Amino acid sequence: MLAAGEYLLGPENPGHGSDQLAVRTSRAGVGARVGHDLVINAAQWSARVTVPPSGPGDATIAATIQTGSLAITQATGGVKPMSASDRRTTEKNMRGVLKPHSFPTATFTSTSVAVDGNSLQVEGDLALLGVSRPVALTGTIEASGQVEVSAGIRQSRWGITPFSAFLGALRLADEVTIAIQGPLEPDGAR
């Protein structure tokens, strides 16, 4: 499907303003209805896909996310809409958890890539807060190079205690979903 070469994905690459990396959270606990499900987008991230002459099944993927660029872009649910003040407080709490001054980037490095038709399965290691753990992403890749992949990850595997309030009655679910979409373009195409 993809010819041998180097491909780029992410808004930090020229011409890739529509590429998106989003983290989706959900609520848990008896007080879940008062909280919000969030979509948190990374404004600064990039991925490089290297396809060798042997084909996409032997490709490698390396991605870098600037943790300080994560911002809430959508909040749904809850008894009332998320206020600007609540948003600022939540983003401040998020920066406190991710420590972007100490750990400015999160990285993903693939260990295997499997392509079957337009189905894509990528396994690799996600390094976050100085801890590296394996993750698996599944999704699709179209003949045009459009990629959509996602992975469910448990924050606690990286030593993150999900946010909670009201003595644990409202808490962020441990599992969040990371979703990536955008067109792969040959390096140097723009």
PDB file of C-alpha atoms in Angstrom:
ATOM      1  CA  MET A   1       0.000   0.000   0.000  1.00  0.00           C
ATOM      2  CA  LEU A   2       2.705   2.514   0.989  1.00  0.00           C
ATOM      3  CA  ALA A   3       5.856   2.680  -1.088  1.00  0.00           C
ATOM      4  CA  ALA A   4       9.216   2.468   0.655  1.00  0.00           C
ATOM      5  CA  GLY A   5      10.225   5.785   2.176  1.00  0.00           C
ATOM      6  CA  GLU A   6       9.772   8.198   5.061  1.00  0.00           C
ATOM      7  CA  TYR A   7       6.333   9.579   5.929  1.00  0.00           C
ATOM      8  CA  LEU A   8       5.282  12.294   8.360  1.00  0.00           C
ATOM      9  CA  LEU A   9       2.160  12.798  10.445  1.00  0.00           C
ATOM     10  CA  GLY A  10       1.299  15.569  12.887  1.00  0.00           C
ATOM     11  CA  PRO A  11       0.545  19.301  12.965  1.00  0.00           C
ATOM     12  CA  GLU A  12       4.235  20.160  13.490  1.00  0.00           C
ATOM     13  CA  ASN A  13       4.924  19.009   9.924  1.00  0.00           C
ATOM     14  CA  PRO A  14       4.273  21.438   7.045  1.00  0.00           C
ATOM     15  CA  GLY A  15       0.812  21.007   5.548  1.00  0.00           C
ATOM     16  CA  HIS A  16      -0.508  18.839   8.392  1.00  0.00           C
ATOM     17  CA  GLY A  17      -2.709  21.332  10.236  1.00  0.00           C
ATOM     18  CA  SER A  18      -5.683  18.936  10.306  1.00  0.00           C
ATOM     19  CA  ASP A  19      -3.810  16.011  11.886  1.00  0.00           C
ATOM     20  CA  GLN A  20      -5.135  15.241  15.331  1.00  0.00           C
ATOM     21  CA  LEU A  21      -3.950  13.466  18.466  1.00  0.00           C
ATOM     22  CA  ALA A  22      -6.695  13.379  21.073  1.00  0.00           C
ATOM     23  CA  VAL A  23      -6.967  11.878  24.548  1.00  0.00           C
ATOM     24  CA  ARG A  24     -10.532  11.017  25.548  1.00  0.00           C
ATOM     25  CA  THR A  25     -11.426  10.633  29.216  1.00  0.00           C
ATOM     26  CA  SER A  26     -14.564   9.383  30.937  1.00  0.00           C
ATOM     27  CA  ARG A  27     -16.022   9.552  34.445  1.00  0.00           C
ATOM     28  CA  ALA A  28     -16.487   6.870  37.073  1.00  0.00           C
ATOM     29  CA  GLY A  29     -17.884   6.626  40.585  1.00  0.00           C
ATOM     30  CA  VAL A  30     -21.300   7.268  42.114  1.00  0.00           C
ATOM     31  CA  GLY A  31     -20.960  11.005  41.429  1.00  0.00           C
ATOM     32  CA  ALA A  32     -19.973  10.559  37.770  1.00  0.00           C
ATOM     33  CA  ARG A  33     -22.991  12.467  36.480  1.00  0.00           C
ATOM     34  CA  VAL A  34     -21.670  15.766  37.879  1.00  0.00           C
ATOM     35  CA  GLY A  35     -18.307  15.516  36.095  1.00  0.00           C
ATOM     36  CA  HIS A  36     -17.381  15.871  32.438  1.00  0.00           C
ATOM     37  CA  ASP A  37     -16.027  13.578  29.757  1.00  0.00           C
ATOM     38  CA  LEU A  38     -13.114  15.387  28.134  1.00  0.00           C
ATOM     39  CA  VAL A  39     -11.386  15.515  24.779  1.00  0.00           C
ATOM     40  CA  ILE A  40      -7.821  16.742  25.261  1.00  0.00           C
ATOM     41  CA  ASN A  41      -5.880  17.581  22.101  1.00  0.00           C
ATOM     42  CA  ALA A  42      -2.126  17.853  21.653  1.00  0.00           C
ATOM     43  CA  ALA A  43      -1.196  20.978  19.695  1.00  0.00           C
ATOM     44  CA  GLN A  44       2.436  19.905  19.261  1.00  0.00           C
ATOM     45  CA  TRP A  45       3.224  16.358  18.183  1.00  0.00           C
ATOM     46  CA  SER A  46       4.796  14.566  15.266  1.00  0.00           C
ATOM     47  CA  ALA A  47       5.244  11.041  13.976  1.00  0.00           C
ATOM     48  CA  ARG A  48       7.654   9.567  11.455  1.00  0.00           C
ATOM     49  CA  VAL A  49       6.825   6.337   9.649  1.00  0.00           C
ATOM     50  CA  THR A  50       9.677   4.538   7.903  1.00  0.00           C
ATOM     51  CA  VAL A  51       8.641   1.934   5.331  1.00  0.00           C
ATOM     52  CA  PRO A  52      11.554  -0.267   4.170  1.00  0.00           C
ATOM     53  CA  PRO A  53      11.729  -1.893   0.706  1.00  0.00           C
ATOM     54  CA  SER A  54      10.326  -5.099   2.271  1.00  0.00           C
ATOM     55  CA  GLY A  55       6.970  -3.323   2.770  1.00  0.00           C
ATOM     56  CA  PRO A  56       4.643  -1.759   5.375  1.00  0.00           C
ATOM     57  CA  GLY A  57       4.683  -4.892   7.562  1.00  0.00           C
ATOM     58  CA  ASP A  58       8.288  -4.061   8.432  1.00  0.00           C
ATOM     59  CA  ALA A  59       7.639  -0.346   8.993  1.00  0.00           C
ATOM     60  CA  THR A  60       8.778   1.517  12.086  1.00  0.00           C
ATOM     61  CA  ILE A  61       6.958   4.374  13.763  1.00  0.00           C
ATOM     62  CA  ALA A  62       8.357   6.972  16.140  1.00  0.00           C
ATOM     63  CA  ALA A  63       6.169   9.697  17.651  1.00  0.00           C
ATOM     64  CA  THR A  64       6.791  12.559  20.066  1.00  0.00           C
ATOM     65  CA  ILE A  65       4.139  14.518  21.963  1.00  0.00           C
ATOM     66  CA  GLN A  66       4.897  17.785  23.754  1.00  0.00           C
ATOM     67  CA  THR A  67       3.063  17.207  27.048  1.00  0.00           C
ATOM     68  CA  GLY A  68       2.786  20.941  27.741  1.00  0.00           C
ATOM     69  CA  SER A  69       0.734  21.387  24.547  1.00  0.00           C
ATOM     70  CA  LEU A  70      -2.222  19.318  25.792  1.00  0.00           C
ATOM     71  CA  ALA A  71      -5.401  21.358  26.192  1.00  0.00           C
ATOM     72  CA  ILE A  72      -9.090  20.582  26.719  1.00  0.00           C
ATOM     73  CA  THR A  73     -11.009  21.092  23.483  1.00  0.00           C
ATOM     74  CA  GLN A  74     -14.327  19.537  24.473  1.00  0.00           C
ATOM     75  CA  ALA A  75     -16.198  18.801  27.708  1.00  0.00           C
ATOM     76  CA  THR A  76     -19.479  16.886  27.623  1.00  0.00           C
ATOM     77  CA  GLY A  77     -21.873  15.614  30.246  1.00  0.00           C
ATOM     78  CA  GLY A  78     -22.124  16.927  33.746  1.00  0.00           C
ATOM     79  CA  VAL A  79     -24.886  18.684  35.579  1.00  0.00           C
ATOM     80  CA  LYS A  80     -23.772  22.009  34.076  1.00  0.00           C
ATOM     81  CA  PRO A  81     -21.393  22.977  31.251  1.00  0.00           C
ATOM     82  CA  MET A  82     -17.704  23.211  32.135  1.00  0.00           C
ATOM     83  CA  SER A  83     -16.905  26.837  32.968  1.00  0.00           C
ATOM     84  CA  ALA A  84     -13.758  28.634  31.824  1.00  0.00           C
ATOM     85  CA  SER A  85     -12.585  28.580  35.449  1.00  0.00           C
ATOM     86  CA  ASP A  86     -13.188  24.814  35.720  1.00  0.00           C
ATOM     87  CA  ARG A  87     -11.298  24.323  32.461  1.00  0.00           C
ATOM     88  CA  ARG A  88      -8.292  26.309  33.729  1.00  0.00           C
ATOM     89  CA  THR A  89      -8.299  24.376  37.012  1.00  0.00           C
ATOM     90  CA  THR A  90      -8.546  21.021  35.221  1.00  0.00           C
ATOM     91  CA  GLU A  91      -5.706  21.926  32.834  1.00  0.00           C
ATOM     92  CA  LYS A  92      -3.591  23.088  35.810  1.00  0.00           C
ATOM     93  CA  ASN A  93      -4.249  19.724  37.515  1.00  0.00           C
ATOM     94  CA  MET A  94      -3.324  17.943  34.271  1.00  0.00           C
ATOM     95  CA  ARG A  95       0.003  19.831  34.102  1.00  0.00           C
ATOM     96  CA  GLY A  96       0.603  18.876  37.744  1.00  0.00           C
ATOM     97  CA  VAL A  97       0.180  15.203  36.832  1.00  0.00           C
ATOM     98  CA  LEU A  98       2.179  15.273  33.581  1.00  0.00           C
ATOM     99  CA  LYS A  99       4.970  17.549  34.896  1.00  0.00           C
ATOM    100  CA  PRO A 100       5.889  19.056  31.495  1.00  0.00           C
ATOM    101  CA  HIS A 101       8.860  20.953  32.996  1.00  0.00           C
ATOM    102  CA  SER A 102      10.439  17.679  34.131  1.00  0.00           C
ATOM    103  CA  PHE A 103       9.044  15.431  31.365  1.00  0.00           C
ATOM    104  CA  PRO A 104       8.451  17.698  28.340  1.00  0.00           C
ATOM    105  CA  THR A 105       7.732  14.843  25.960  1.00  0.00           C
ATOM    106  CA  ALA A 106       5.956  11.524  25.774  1.00  0.00           C
ATOM    107  CA  THR A 107       7.265   9.193  23.077  1.00  0.00           C
ATOM    108  CA  PHE A 108       6.026   6.138  21.222  1.00  0.00           C
ATOM    109  CA  THR A 109       8.311   3.704  19.424  1.00  0.00           C
ATOM    110  CA  SER A 110       6.848   0.791  17.501  1.00  0.00           C
ATOM    111  CA  THR A 111       8.048  -2.764  18.014  1.00  0.00           C
ATOM    112  CA  SER A 112       5.809  -4.359  15.357  1.00  0.00           C
ATOM    113  CA  VAL A 113       3.459  -3.263  12.587  1.00  0.00           C
ATOM    114  CA  ALA A 114       0.912  -5.538  10.927  1.00  0.00           C
ATOM    115  CA  VAL A 115      -1.070  -4.486   7.855  1.00  0.00           C
ATOM    116  CA  ASP A 116      -3.920  -6.652   6.557  1.00  0.00           C
ATOM    117  CA  GLY A 117      -5.785  -4.917   3.739  1.00  0.00           C
ATOM    118  CA  ASN A 118      -6.605  -1.556   5.268  1.00  0.00           C
ATOM    119  CA  SER A 119      -6.510  -2.860   8.876  1.00  0.00           C
ATOM    120  CA  LEU A 120      -3.562  -1.738  10.938  1.00  0.00           C
ATOM    121  CA  GLN A 121      -2.189  -3.137  14.205  1.00  0.00           C
ATOM    122  CA  VAL A 122       0.785  -1.403  15.810  1.00  0.00           C
ATOM    123  CA  GLU A 123       2.516  -2.534  18.977  1.00  0.00           C
ATOM    124  CA  GLY A 124       5.137  -0.482  20.714  1.00  0.00           C
ATOM    125  CA  ASP A 125       6.320   1.262  23.841  1.00  0.00           C
ATOM    126  CA  LEU A 126       4.857   4.481  25.236  1.00  0.00           C
ATOM    127  CA  ALA A 127       7.271   6.412  27.461  1.00  0.00           C
ATOM    128  CA  LEU A 128       5.483   8.821  29.796  1.00  0.00           C
ATOM    129  CA  LEU A 129       6.747  10.393  33.030  1.00  0.00           C
ATOM    130  CA  GLY A 130       9.995   8.447  32.675  1.00  0.00           C
ATOM    131  CA  VAL A 131       8.148   5.097  32.553  1.00  0.00           C
ATOM    132  CA  SER A 132       7.912   2.967  29.408  1.00  0.00           C
ATOM    133  CA  ARG A 133       5.088   0.453  28.958  1.00  0.00           C
ATOM    134  CA  PRO A 134       3.858  -1.556  25.954  1.00  0.00           C
ATOM    135  CA  VAL A 135       0.691  -0.447  24.158  1.00  0.00           C
ATOM    136  CA  ALA A 136      -1.232  -1.721  21.135  1.00  0.00           C
ATOM    137  CA  LEU A 137      -2.947   0.556  18.636  1.00  0.00           C
ATOM    138  CA  THR A 138      -5.527  -0.641  16.136  1.00  0.00           C
ATOM    139  CA  GLY A 139      -7.096   1.156  13.227  1.00  0.00           C
ATOM    140  CA  THR A 140      -7.075   1.643   9.501  1.00  0.00           C
ATOM    141  CA  ILE A 141      -4.861   2.968   6.754  1.00  0.00           C
ATOM    142  CA  GLU A 142      -6.408   3.898   3.427  1.00  0.00           C
ATOM    143  CA  ALA A 143      -4.743   3.750   0.003  1.00  0.00           C
ATOM    144  CA  SER A 144      -4.598   7.572   0.160  1.00  0.00           C
ATOM    145  CA  GLY A 145      -2.391   7.323   3.282  1.00  0.00           C
ATOM    146  CA  GLN A 146      -5.152   8.476   5.654  1.00  0.00           C
ATOM    147  CA  VAL A 147      -4.500   6.840   9.039  1.00  0.00           C
ATOM    148  CA  GLU A 148      -6.843   6.432  12.017  1.00  0.00           C
ATOM    149  CA  VAL A 149      -5.597   4.494  15.056  1.00  0.00           C
ATOM    150  CA  SER A 150      -6.516   4.352  18.717  1.00  0.00           C
ATOM    151  CA  ALA A 151      -5.489   2.655  21.933  1.00  0.00           C
ATOM    152  CA  GLY A 152      -7.032   2.317  25.364  1.00  0.00           C
ATOM    153  CA  ILE A 153      -4.449   2.841  28.094  1.00  0.00           C
ATOM    154  CA  ARG A 154      -4.685   2.593  31.863  1.00  0.00           C
ATOM    155  CA  GLN A 155      -3.053   5.636  33.455  1.00  0.00           C
ATOM    156  CA  SER A 156      -2.091   3.665  36.554  1.00  0.00           C
ATOM    157  CA  ARG A 157       0.370   1.596  34.476  1.00  0.00           C
ATOM    158  CA  TRP A 158       2.490   4.782  34.236  1.00  0.00           C
ATOM    159  CA  GLY A 159       2.120   5.576  37.945  1.00  0.00           C
ATOM    160  CA  ILE A 160      -0.694   8.095  37.432  1.00  0.00           C
ATOM    161  CA  THR A 161      -3.450   8.138  40.027  1.00  0.00           C
ATOM    162  CA  PRO A 162      -6.637   9.205  38.221  1.00  0.00           C
ATOM    163  CA  PHE A 163      -8.124  12.466  39.484  1.00  0.00           C
ATOM    164  CA  SER A 164     -10.862  12.110  42.099  1.00  0.00           C
ATOM    165  CA  ALA A 165     -13.076  14.481  44.071  1.00  0.00           C
ATOM    166  CA  PHE A 166     -15.733  14.292  46.751  1.00  0.00           C
ATOM    167  CA  LEU A 167     -13.879  11.516  48.618  1.00  0.00           C
ATOM    168  CA  GLY A 168     -13.712   9.421  45.453  1.00  0.00           C
ATOM    169  CA  ALA A 169     -17.414   9.700  44.591  1.00  0.00           C
ATOM    170  CA  LEU A 170     -16.371  11.423  41.343  1.00  0.00           C
ATOM    171  CA  ARG A 171     -13.266  10.204  39.597  1.00  0.00           C
ATOM    172  CA  LEU A 172     -11.636  10.008  36.243  1.00  0.00           C
ATOM    173  CA  ALA A 173     -11.793   6.477  34.864  1.00  0.00           C
ATOM    174  CA  ASP A 174      -8.363   4.836  34.851  1.00  0.00           C
ATOM    175  CA  GLU A 175      -8.612   3.950  31.163  1.00  0.00           C
ATOM    176  CA  VAL A 176      -8.322   6.765  28.634  1.00  0.00           C
ATOM    177  CA  THR A 177      -8.354   6.482  24.850  1.00  0.00           C
ATOM    178  CA  ILE A 178      -5.664   7.963  22.647  1.00  0.00           C
ATOM    179  CA  ALA A 179      -6.793   8.513  19.049  1.00  0.00           C
ATOM    180  CA  ILE A 180      -4.669   9.684  16.122  1.00  0.00           C
ATOM    181  CA  GLN A 181      -5.838  10.621  12.658  1.00  0.00           C
ATOM    182  CA  GLY A 182      -4.415  12.322   9.608  1.00  0.00           C
ATOM    183  CA  PRO A 183      -2.817  11.725   6.220  1.00  0.00           C
ATOM    184  CA  LEU A 184       0.667  10.257   5.929  1.00  0.00           C
ATOM    185  CA  GLU A 185       2.682  12.325   3.491  1.00  0.00           C
ATOM    186  CA  PRO A 186       6.128  11.554   2.127  1.00  0.00           C
ATOM    187  CA  ASP A 187       8.854  13.482   3.952  1.00  0.00           C
ATOM    188  CA  GLY A 188       9.740  16.486   1.827  1.00  0.00           C
ATOM    189  CA  ALA A 189       6.437  16.450  -0.096  1.00  0.00           C
ATOM    190  CA  ARG A 190       5.681  20.047   0.945  1.00  0.00           C
TER     191      ARG A 190
END
